[in-house]
Each structure stands twice: as structure tokens, then as C-alpha cells.
Amino acid sequence: MVRTKTRDEIIAVAAELFSRAGFKGTSLHDIAAGVGCSKATLLYHFDSKEAILAALIAPAAAELAELDTRLAVLGGAARQEAAIDGFVDLVLRYSREAGIIYYGSQDVLCSPPFAEVKPLIDNLCAAFAAGATDPADQIAAEVVLAGISSVAIGKPDDAVLRSALVAVAKRALLTPPMKD
Amino acid sequence: MVRTKTRDEIIAVAAELFSRAGFKGTSLHDIAAGVGCSKATLLYHFDSKEAILAALIAPAAAELAELDTRLAVLGGAARQEAAIDGFVDLVLRYSREAGIIYYGSQDVLCSPPFAEVKPLIDNLCAAFAAGATDPADQIAAEVVLAGISSVAIGKPDDAVLRSALVAVAKRALLTPPMKD
DNA sequence: GTCTATAACTAGATAGAC
DNA sequence: GTCTATCTAGTTATAGAC
């Protein structure tokens, strides 16, 4: 993976456009115009439009895999808390990439490197549910995971947002103490 | 608005395809193949591809507007509860349409009839927040609204899912009783 | 490493026969 | 009301000059 100024700028512009208009809704012409180069230059640096997508997703996917590894050695409540904190942190630092992954339609998401992301999200959802057997608790985990992703998308990292996301996750997921 | 068998079938097939591959990711050819007719037939029944989208979204948008009207005369906790119940009901009965609206990229969502949907969603979010002034509570409302939409999308209406969505919304939004 | 020009293809939409 | 054939414009990707 060679690093050049133009290559990095292509990734930056593509990330911005993909997150606003979607992968299918963004053409090579749009990206080239944003960078200030020709379409041919894009395809000199990347094999294809999909290769641009793969390259810009890669760092976020790698960190998600890291989080997955960290969670694997934990269990129960500690795993749940680490999953919440870790995911909120990740989605705020990669809010554009999260949007691209999250809003990507099925056919785009079935292509690499998304294929490897899917099981990591499933693991994360299981960690959010903290081994609950009640279907309602598993659905709650899905709601929180999806809701956090959706709200964080496109927003800059921010302390208030970060703590609010963690707070609502814990309020929604921590089993309520019987009655009140 | 004339009702014909072919017209309705076009809407049904388009709804299915748009929800799986997105508006941009679905071609007239795809829809025609699904219906078993030609592209020209699609454009005999509808002025354009976008007109198909508008027609299939219309019933869901109309019901959302109805919900908005019902909520307008309520206040406080009653409004919040009615918003949660009403939205969960709506999104489960129109789970495909919800996906199309929810996952639609910006440029698609800026076109009619989506322009009128956006403020209704904002009102709904305010009802979820129940007039809370704390930014964290408003963010919680966004998370719950987005999470419910996302989880319901594409799923059949189901009593377990319905009650679980309502339950997680109430757990996440009802302000916790001081400490525990 | 970047460009212009263009190939090869697909899109949405139209014309006109039946 | 549905079709085949076609138009125009836009798409990804390649060729070859600089």
C-alpha cells in the first residue's frame, strides 16, 4: 500500500462523497472534480471505483477487528461495557466510514472488504446483549447498536455526543432492577 | 390516481427491489424483469422512475402525517407514549418503505415526496424527547428513533418484535429515577 | 504521474407498431 | 396496454501522448 498525496486526497474526497450520496450515487467524475484531477488519474492510483471504497474502509474495518479481539477475552458485564465504550469511540472517530458501511445497500455490502465486517458487527451485537436469552433483550441490543451508528454518522467527534451515546446505551441495555 | 393490476404489481416489485438494492441501485430493467414486462410498460404507468418511488412511498407518508396530526393535540408524557406506540406500529406495517426512506441518500431524500417527510420525522423526534432540554436526552431520542427504524426494516410485523421495540424505547427514554 | 480522447457499456426515457 | 427498437446521456475503464 503506497502512500502518496494524491492517493490520500482521492480517499478523502471519495469518503466525503460516498457518505453523502452513497457509493452508487457517486461517479468517478464527481470524485475527480472534487480532487481537481481527471478520472484517469483516479484509475491510475486505484484499480477500480470499488478499490477506492475498499481502501477508504480499510482503516475503520481494521480497528473494528481490533475491538473484536479485545472483547473476545472478556465476558459478561465487562464485555458489554467495553463493547459500548469501544463502539461509540470507533463510530465517532470514523463517522463517515460508518455511514458508508451502514447505509450501503446489500449488493455493495456483500463485496469485500465488507464481507469481513458483517460477522464483527454480529459479535458486537452479541456483546451488547451480554448473553441475554430473552429475544426482547437481543432486539434491544440491535436497536441500540443501529441507533448509535445512525446518530453518530457524519457528526464530528464531540464529548457531549460521546457521553450521551454511552449513557443511552447503558440505560437501554442494562436490565432494569425488577420493578421501580 | 388510477388503480390497475399492472400498476400495483410494479409498485410491489419496485418496493422490494428499492429496499434491497436502493433507489440508485435498482434499474428500470430490474423492475421490468421482476414484473415480467418491458421498461416501456413501466413508463406507460408512471412518468419516470422517481414517480414510481413517489407512488410507493405515498401511503406510508400519509400515515406518518396522520400520526403527526394525532400527536399535535397531545402533550408531555401522553404525547411521548403515543409517539412511541404509533411509530413502532407504522414502521412495522411499512417496513419496506421505512427502509427506502431511511437508507435513502441525501439527493434522493431531497426530492418530493421526501421533502414533506423530513419535518414529520423531526416532530416525532421531539415527541420522543418529550420536551427535554438536556442535549443528552435529545440525542437519546434520536438514537431510539433511528434504532427502531433500522431494526424494523425489512422484518415482517410480529408481536414479539413490536413489544420489544416499544419496551426498549421506553426504557431508554423514560428518565431514570434519580439513582437506584 | 497526469492528461485528453475514446471505447464499451448501461442508464432513463421516447417513438411508433400492434 | 404492451411491445420492440432506438435515442441520448451518463457510466466505468482503457489507450496512448506528454
Coordinates of C-alpha atoms (C1' of nucleotides) in Angstrom, one line a residue:
Chain A
M1 CA 0.0 0.0 0.0
V2 CA 1.9 3.0 -1.3
R3 CA 1.2 6.4 0.3
T4 CA 1.1 9.5 -2.0
K5 CA -0.5 12.9 -1.6
T6 CA -2.9 12.4 -4.5
R7 CA -3.9 9.0 -3.4
D8 CA -4.7 10.2 0.1
E9 CA -6.7 13.1 -1.3
I10 CA -8.7 10.8 -3.5
I11 CA -9.6 8.7 -0.5
A12 CA -10.6 11.8 1.5
V13 CA -12.8 13.2 -1.3
A14 CA -14.4 9.8 -2.0
A15 CA -15.2 9.3 1.6
E16 CA -17.0 12.6 1.8
L17 CA -19.0 12.0 -1.4
F18 CA -19.8 8.3 -0.7
S19 CA -21.1 9.3 2.7
R20 CA -23.4 12.0 1.3
A21 CA -24.7 10.4 -2.0
G22 CA -23.8 6.8 -1.5
F23 CA -21.4 4.6 -3.5
K24 CA -23.8 4.1 -6.4
G25 CA -24.8 7.8 -6.3
T26 CA -21.2 9.0 -6.7
S27 CA -19.4 8.8 -10.0
L28 CA -15.7 8.8 -10.8
H29 CA -16.4 12.2 -12.4
D30 CA -17.7 13.6 -9.1
I31 CA -14.6 12.4 -7.3
A32 CA -12.2 13.7 -9.9
A33 CA -13.9 17.1 -9.8
G34 CA -13.6 17.2 -6.0
V35 CA -9.9 16.3 -6.2
G36 CA -9.2 18.5 -9.1
C37 CA -7.9 15.8 -11.4
S38 CA -9.1 13.6 -14.2
K39 CA -10.9 10.3 -14.0
A40 CA -7.9 8.6 -15.5
T41 CA -5.8 9.8 -12.6
L42 CA -8.2 8.1 -10.1
L43 CA -7.8 4.8 -12.0
Y44 CA -4.0 5.2 -12.1
H45 CA -4.0 5.2 -8.3
F46 CA -6.8 2.6 -7.9
D47 CA -7.7 -0.4 -9.9
S48 CA -11.4 0.5 -9.9
K49 CA -14.1 2.5 -8.2
E50 CA -14.7 -0.4 -5.8
A51 CA -11.0 -0.4 -4.9
I52 CA -11.3 3.2 -3.7
L53 CA -14.2 2.1 -1.5
A54 CA -12.1 -0.8 -0.1
A55 CA -9.1 1.4 0.6
L56 CA -11.1 4.1 2.5
I57 CA -13.0 1.5 4.6
A58 CA -9.9 -0.5 5.5
P59 CA -8.6 1.5 8.5
A60 CA -12.1 1.5 10.1
A61 CA -12.5 -2.2 9.4
A62 CA -9.1 -2.9 10.9
E63 CA -10.0 -1.0 14.1
L64 CA -13.3 -2.9 14.3
A65 CA -11.4 -6.1 14.1
E66 CA -9.1 -4.9 16.9
L67 CA -12.0 -4.1 19.1
D68 CA -13.4 -7.6 18.4
T69 CA -10.1 -9.1 19.5
R70 CA -10.1 -7.1 22.7
L71 CA -13.7 -8.1 23.5
A72 CA -13.0 -11.8 22.9
V73 CA -11.1 -12.2 26.1
L74 CA -13.7 -10.5 28.2
G75 CA -17.1 -11.9 29.4
G76 CA -20.4 -10.8 30.8
A77 CA -20.8 -7.2 32.1
A78 CA -17.2 -6.2 31.5
R79 CA -17.5 -7.3 27.8
Q80 CA -20.8 -5.4 27.4
E81 CA -19.3 -2.2 28.9
A82 CA -16.1 -2.4 26.8
A83 CA -18.2 -3.1 23.7
I84 CA -20.3 0.0 24.3
D85 CA -17.4 2.3 25.0
G86 CA -15.3 0.8 22.2
F87 CA -18.0 1.0 19.6
V88 CA -19.0 4.6 20.5
D89 CA -15.4 5.6 20.3
L90 CA -14.9 3.9 16.9
V91 CA -18.1 5.2 15.3
L92 CA -17.3 8.8 16.3
R93 CA -13.7 8.6 15.0
Y94 CA -14.9 7.0 11.8
S95 CA -18.3 8.6 11.4
R96 CA -18.1 9.0 7.6
E97 CA -16.9 5.4 7.1
A98 CA -19.6 4.2 9.4
G99 CA -22.2 5.9 7.3
I100 CA -20.9 4.3 4.2
I101 CA -20.9 0.9 5.8
Y102 CA -24.3 1.5 7.5
Y103 CA -26.2 2.9 4.6
G104 CA -24.6 0.7 2.0
S105 CA -27.2 -1.4 0.1
Q106 CA -27.0 -5.2 0.2
D107 CA -25.1 -5.7 -3.1
V108 CA -22.4 -3.3 -2.1
L109 CA -22.0 -4.7 1.3
C110 CA -21.7 -8.2 0.0
S111 CA -18.4 -7.3 -1.7
P112 CA -15.1 -7.3 0.0
P113 CA -14.0 -5.8 2.3
F114 CA -17.5 -5.6 3.8
A115 CA -17.9 -9.4 3.9
E116 CA -15.4 -9.5 6.8
V117 CA -17.1 -6.6 8.6
K118 CA -20.5 -8.3 8.9
P119 CA -19.5 -11.0 11.4
L120 CA -17.7 -8.4 13.6
I121 CA -20.9 -6.4 13.8
D122 CA -22.8 -9.6 14.8
N123 CA -20.2 -10.3 17.6
L124 CA -20.6 -6.7 18.8
C125 CA -24.4 -7.1 18.9
A126 CA -24.0 -10.2 21.0
A127 CA -21.7 -8.3 23.3
F128 CA -24.3 -5.5 23.6
A129 CA -26.9 -8.2 24.5
A130 CA -24.5 -9.6 27.2
G131 CA -25.6 -13.1 26.6
A132 CA -29.3 -12.4 27.2
T133 CA -31.6 -15.2 26.2
D134 CA -34.8 -13.2 26.0
P135 CA -35.4 -12.2 22.4
A136 CA -36.6 -8.8 23.6
D137 CA -33.1 -8.1 25.1
Q138 CA -31.4 -9.2 21.8
I139 CA -33.7 -6.8 19.9
A140 CA -32.8 -4.0 22.3
A141 CA -29.1 -4.6 21.6
E142 CA -29.8 -4.3 17.8
V143 CA -31.8 -1.1 18.4
V144 CA -29.0 0.5 20.4
L145 CA -26.2 -0.6 18.0
A146 CA -28.1 0.6 15.0
G147 CA -29.3 3.8 16.7
I148 CA -25.8 4.8 17.9
S149 CA -24.4 4.2 14.4
S150 CA -27.1 6.2 12.7
V151 CA -26.8 9.2 15.1
A152 CA -23.0 9.3 15.0
I153 CA -22.9 9.2 11.2
G154 CA -21.5 12.3 9.7
K155 CA -21.1 14.1 13.0
P156 CA -17.8 15.4 14.3
D157 CA -16.3 13.7 17.4
D158 CA -17.6 15.6 20.4
A159 CA -17.5 15.0 24.1
V160 CA -21.2 15.7 24.8
L161 CA -22.3 13.4 22.0
R162 CA -19.9 10.7 23.1
S163 CA -21.1 10.6 26.7
A164 CA -24.8 10.9 25.6
L165 CA -24.4 7.8 23.3
V166 CA -22.8 5.8 26.0
A167 CA -25.4 6.9 28.5
V168 CA -28.4 6.0 26.4
A169 CA -26.8 2.6 25.5
K170 CA -26.4 1.7 29.2
R171 CA -29.8 2.9 30.1
A172 CA -31.4 0.9 27.3
L173 CA -29.3 -2.3 27.8
L174 CA -28.8 -2.6 31.5
T175 CA -31.6 -4.8 32.7
P176 CA -34.0 -2.8 34.8
P177 CA -33.9 -3.7 38.5
M178 CA -37.2 -5.7 38.6
K179 CA -39.8 -3.0 39.1
D180 CA -39.3 0.5 40.3
Chain B
M1 CA -54.7 8.0 -9.1
V2 CA -55.9 5.1 -11.3
R3 CA -55.7 1.6 -9.9
T4 CA -54.7 -1.2 -12.2
K5 CA -53.3 -4.7 -11.6
T6 CA -50.1 -4.0 -13.5
R7 CA -49.6 -0.6 -11.8
D8 CA -49.9 -2.2 -8.4
E9 CA -47.5 -5.0 -9.3
I10 CA -45.0 -2.5 -10.5
I11 CA -45.2 -0.8 -7.1
A12 CA -44.9 -4.0 -5.2
V13 CA -41.8 -5.2 -7.2
A14 CA -40.2 -1.8 -7.1
A15 CA -40.7 -1.6 -3.3
E16 CA -39.0 -4.9 -2.9
L17 CA -36.0 -4.0 -5.1
F18 CA -35.6 -0.5 -3.8
S19 CA -35.5 -1.8 -0.2
R20 CA -32.8 -4.3 -1.1
A21 CA -30.5 -2.5 -3.5
G22 CA -31.6 1.1 -3.0
F23 CA -33.2 3.5 -5.5
K24 CA -30.0 4.2 -7.4
G25 CA -29.0 0.5 -7.3
T26 CA -32.2 -0.6 -9.0
S27 CA -32.7 0.0 -12.7
L28 CA -35.9 0.1 -14.7
H29 CA -34.7 -3.1 -16.3
D30 CA -34.6 -4.8 -12.9
I31 CA -38.1 -3.8 -12.1
A32 CA -39.4 -4.8 -15.6
A33 CA -37.8 -8.2 -15.2
G34 CA -39.4 -8.7 -11.8
V35 CA -42.8 -7.7 -13.1
G36 CA -42.4 -9.6 -16.3
C37 CA -42.9 -6.7 -18.6
S38 CA -40.9 -4.2 -20.6
K39 CA -39.4 -0.9 -19.5
A40 CA -41.8 0.9 -21.8
T41 CA -44.7 -0.6 -19.9
L42 CA -43.3 0.8 -16.6
L43 CA -43.1 4.3 -18.2
Y44 CA -46.6 4.0 -19.6
H45 CA -47.9 3.6 -16.0
F46 CA -45.5 6.1 -14.4
D47 CA -43.9 9.3 -15.7
S48 CA -40.5 8.4 -14.5
K49 CA -38.5 6.1 -12.2
E50 CA -38.8 8.7 -9.5
A51 CA -42.6 8.7 -9.9
I52 CA -42.6 5.0 -9.1
L53 CA -40.7 5.9 -5.9
A54 CA -43.2 8.7 -5.0
A55 CA -46.2 6.4 -5.6
L56 CA -44.9 3.6 -3.4
I57 CA -43.9 5.9 -0.6
A58 CA -47.2 7.9 -0.6
P59 CA -49.3 5.6 1.7
A60 CA -46.6 5.4 4.4
A61 CA -46.0 9.2 4.2
A62 CA -49.8 9.8 4.5
E63 CA -50.0 7.6 7.6
L64 CA -47.0 9.4 9.1
A65 CA -48.7 12.7 8.5
E66 CA -51.8 11.3 10.3
L67 CA -49.7 10.3 13.2
D68 CA -48.2 13.7 13.3
T69 CA -51.7 15.2 13.5
R70 CA -52.8 12.9 16.3
L71 CA -49.7 13.8 18.3
A72 CA -50.2 17.6 17.8
V73 CA -53.1 17.7 20.2
L74 CA -51.3 15.8 23.0
G75 CA -48.6 17.0 25.3
G76 CA -45.8 15.7 27.6
A77 CA -45.8 12.1 28.6
A78 CA -49.0 11.2 26.8
R79 CA -47.5 12.6 23.6
Q80 CA -44.3 10.6 24.1
E81 CA -46.1 7.3 24.7
A82 CA -48.4 7.8 21.7
A83 CA -45.4 8.7 19.5
I84 CA -43.6 5.6 20.5
D85 CA -46.5 3.3 20.0
G86 CA -47.6 5.0 16.8
F87 CA -44.2 5.0 15.3
V88 CA -43.4 1.3 16.1
D89 CA -46.8 0.4 14.6
L90 CA -46.1 2.4 11.5
V91 CA -42.6 1.2 10.9
L92 CA -43.6 -2.4 11.3
R93 CA -46.6 -2.1 8.9
Y94 CA -44.4 -0.2 6.4
S95 CA -41.1 -1.9 7.0
R96 CA -40.0 -1.9 3.4
E97 CA -41.0 1.7 2.8
A98 CA -39.2 2.7 6.0
G99 CA -36.0 1.2 4.7
I100 CA -36.3 3.1 1.5
I101 CA -36.8 6.3 3.3
Y102 CA -34.2 5.6 6.0
Y103 CA -31.4 4.3 3.8
G104 CA -32.0 6.7 1.0
S105 CA -29.1 9.0 0.3
Q106 CA -29.3 12.8 0.6
D107 CA -30.1 13.6 -3.0
V108 CA -32.9 11.1 -3.2
L109 CA -34.3 12.3 0.1
C110 CA -34.3 15.9 -1.0
S111 CA -36.7 15.2 -3.8
P112 CA -40.5 15.1 -3.3
P113 CA -42.3 13.4 -1.7
F114 CA -39.5 13.1 0.9
A115 CA -39.2 16.8 1.5
E116 CA -42.5 16.6 3.4
V117 CA -41.5 13.6 5.4
K118 CA -38.4 15.1 6.9
P119 CA -40.2 17.7 9.2
L120 CA -42.6 15.0 10.3
I121 CA -39.6 12.9 11.5
D122 CA -38.2 15.9 13.3
N123 CA -41.6 16.4 15.1
L124 CA -41.6 12.7 16.0
C125 CA -38.1 13.0 17.4
A126 CA -39.2 16.0 19.5
A127 CA -42.1 13.9 20.8
F128 CA -39.7 11.1 21.7
A129 CA -37.6 13.6 23.7
A130 CA -40.8 14.8 25.5
G131 CA -39.6 18.4 25.6
A132 CA -36.3 17.5 27.4
T133 CA -33.8 20.4 27.4
D134 CA -30.7 18.3 28.1
P135 CA -28.9 17.6 24.8
A136 CA -28.2 14.1 26.1
D137 CA -31.9 13.4 26.2
Q138 CA -32.4 14.7 22.7
I139 CA -29.6 12.5 21.5
A140 CA -31.2 9.6 23.2
A141 CA -34.4 10.3 21.3
E142 CA -32.5 10.3 18.0
V143 CA -30.8 7.0 18.9
V144 CA -34.1 5.3 19.8
L145 CA -35.9 6.7 16.7
A146 CA -33.1 5.6 14.4
G147 CA -32.6 2.3 16.1
I148 CA -36.2 1.3 15.9
S149 CA -36.4 2.2 12.2
S150 CA -33.3 0.3 11.4
V151 CA -34.2 -2.9 13.3
A152 CA -37.8 -2.9 11.9
I153 CA -36.7 -2.5 8.3
G154 CA -37.4 -5.5 6.1
K155 CA -38.8 -7.5 9.0
P156 CA -42.4 -8.8 9.0
D157 CA -44.8 -7.4 11.5
D158 CA -44.6 -9.6 14.6
A159 CA -46.0 -9.3 18.2
V160 CA -42.7 -10.1 19.9
L161 CA -40.7 -7.6 17.8
R162 CA -43.4 -5.0 18.3
S163 CA -43.5 -5.2 22.1
A164 CA -39.7 -5.4 22.3
L165 CA -39.3 -2.2 20.3
V166 CA -41.8 -0.4 22.5
A167 CA -40.1 -1.7 25.6
V168 CA -36.6 -0.7 24.7
A169 CA -37.8 2.8 23.6
K170 CA -39.5 3.3 27.0
R171 CA -36.5 2.0 28.9
A172 CA -34.1 4.3 27.0
L173 CA -36.3 7.4 27.0
L174 CA -38.0 7.5 30.4
T175 CA -35.7 9.5 32.6
P176 CA -34.2 7.2 35.2
P177 CA -35.5 7.7 38.8
M178 CA -32.5 9.7 40.1
K179 CA -30.2 7.0 41.3
D180 CA -31.0 3.3 42.0
Chain C
dG1 C1' 2.0 10.9 -12.5
dT2 C1' -1.4 13.3 -15.1
dC3 C1' -3.7 14.3 -19.1
dT4 C1' -7.2 14.0 -23.4
dA5 C1' -9.7 11.0 -26.2
dT6 C1' -12.3 7.2 -26.6
dA7 C1' -14.0 2.6 -26.1
dA8 C1' -17.6 -0.3 -24.2
dC9 C1' -21.4 -0.4 -21.8
dT10 C1' -25.7 0.8 -19.1
dA11 C1' -29.0 4.1 -17.7
dG12 C1' -33.7 6.5 -18.2
dA13 C1' -36.8 7.8 -21.5
dT14 C1' -39.3 8.1 -26.3
dA15 C1' -41.4 6.6 -30.9
dG16 C1' -44.4 4.1 -33.1
dA17 C1' -46.3 -0.6 -34.4
dC18 C1' -49.7 -3.8 -32.8
Chain D
dG1 C1' -51.9 -1.5 -22.6
dT2 C1' -47.8 -3.7 -24.1
dC3 C1' -44.3 -4.4 -27.1
dT4 C1' -39.5 -3.7 -30.0
dA5 C1' -36.4 -0.5 -31.4
dT6 C1' -34.0 3.5 -30.6
dC7 C1' -32.2 7.9 -28.7
dT8 C1' -29.4 10.5 -25.6
dA9 C1' -26.7 11.0 -21.8
dG10 C1' -24.0 9.2 -18.4
dT11 C1' -21.2 5.3 -16.5
dT12 C1' -16.6 2.7 -15.7
dA13 C1' -12.5 1.8 -17.7
dT14 C1' -8.6 1.8 -21.2
dA15 C1' -5.0 3.8 -24.7
dG16 C1' -1.6 6.4 -25.6
dA17 C1' 0.6 11.2 -25.6
dC18 C1' 3.2 14.3 -22.6

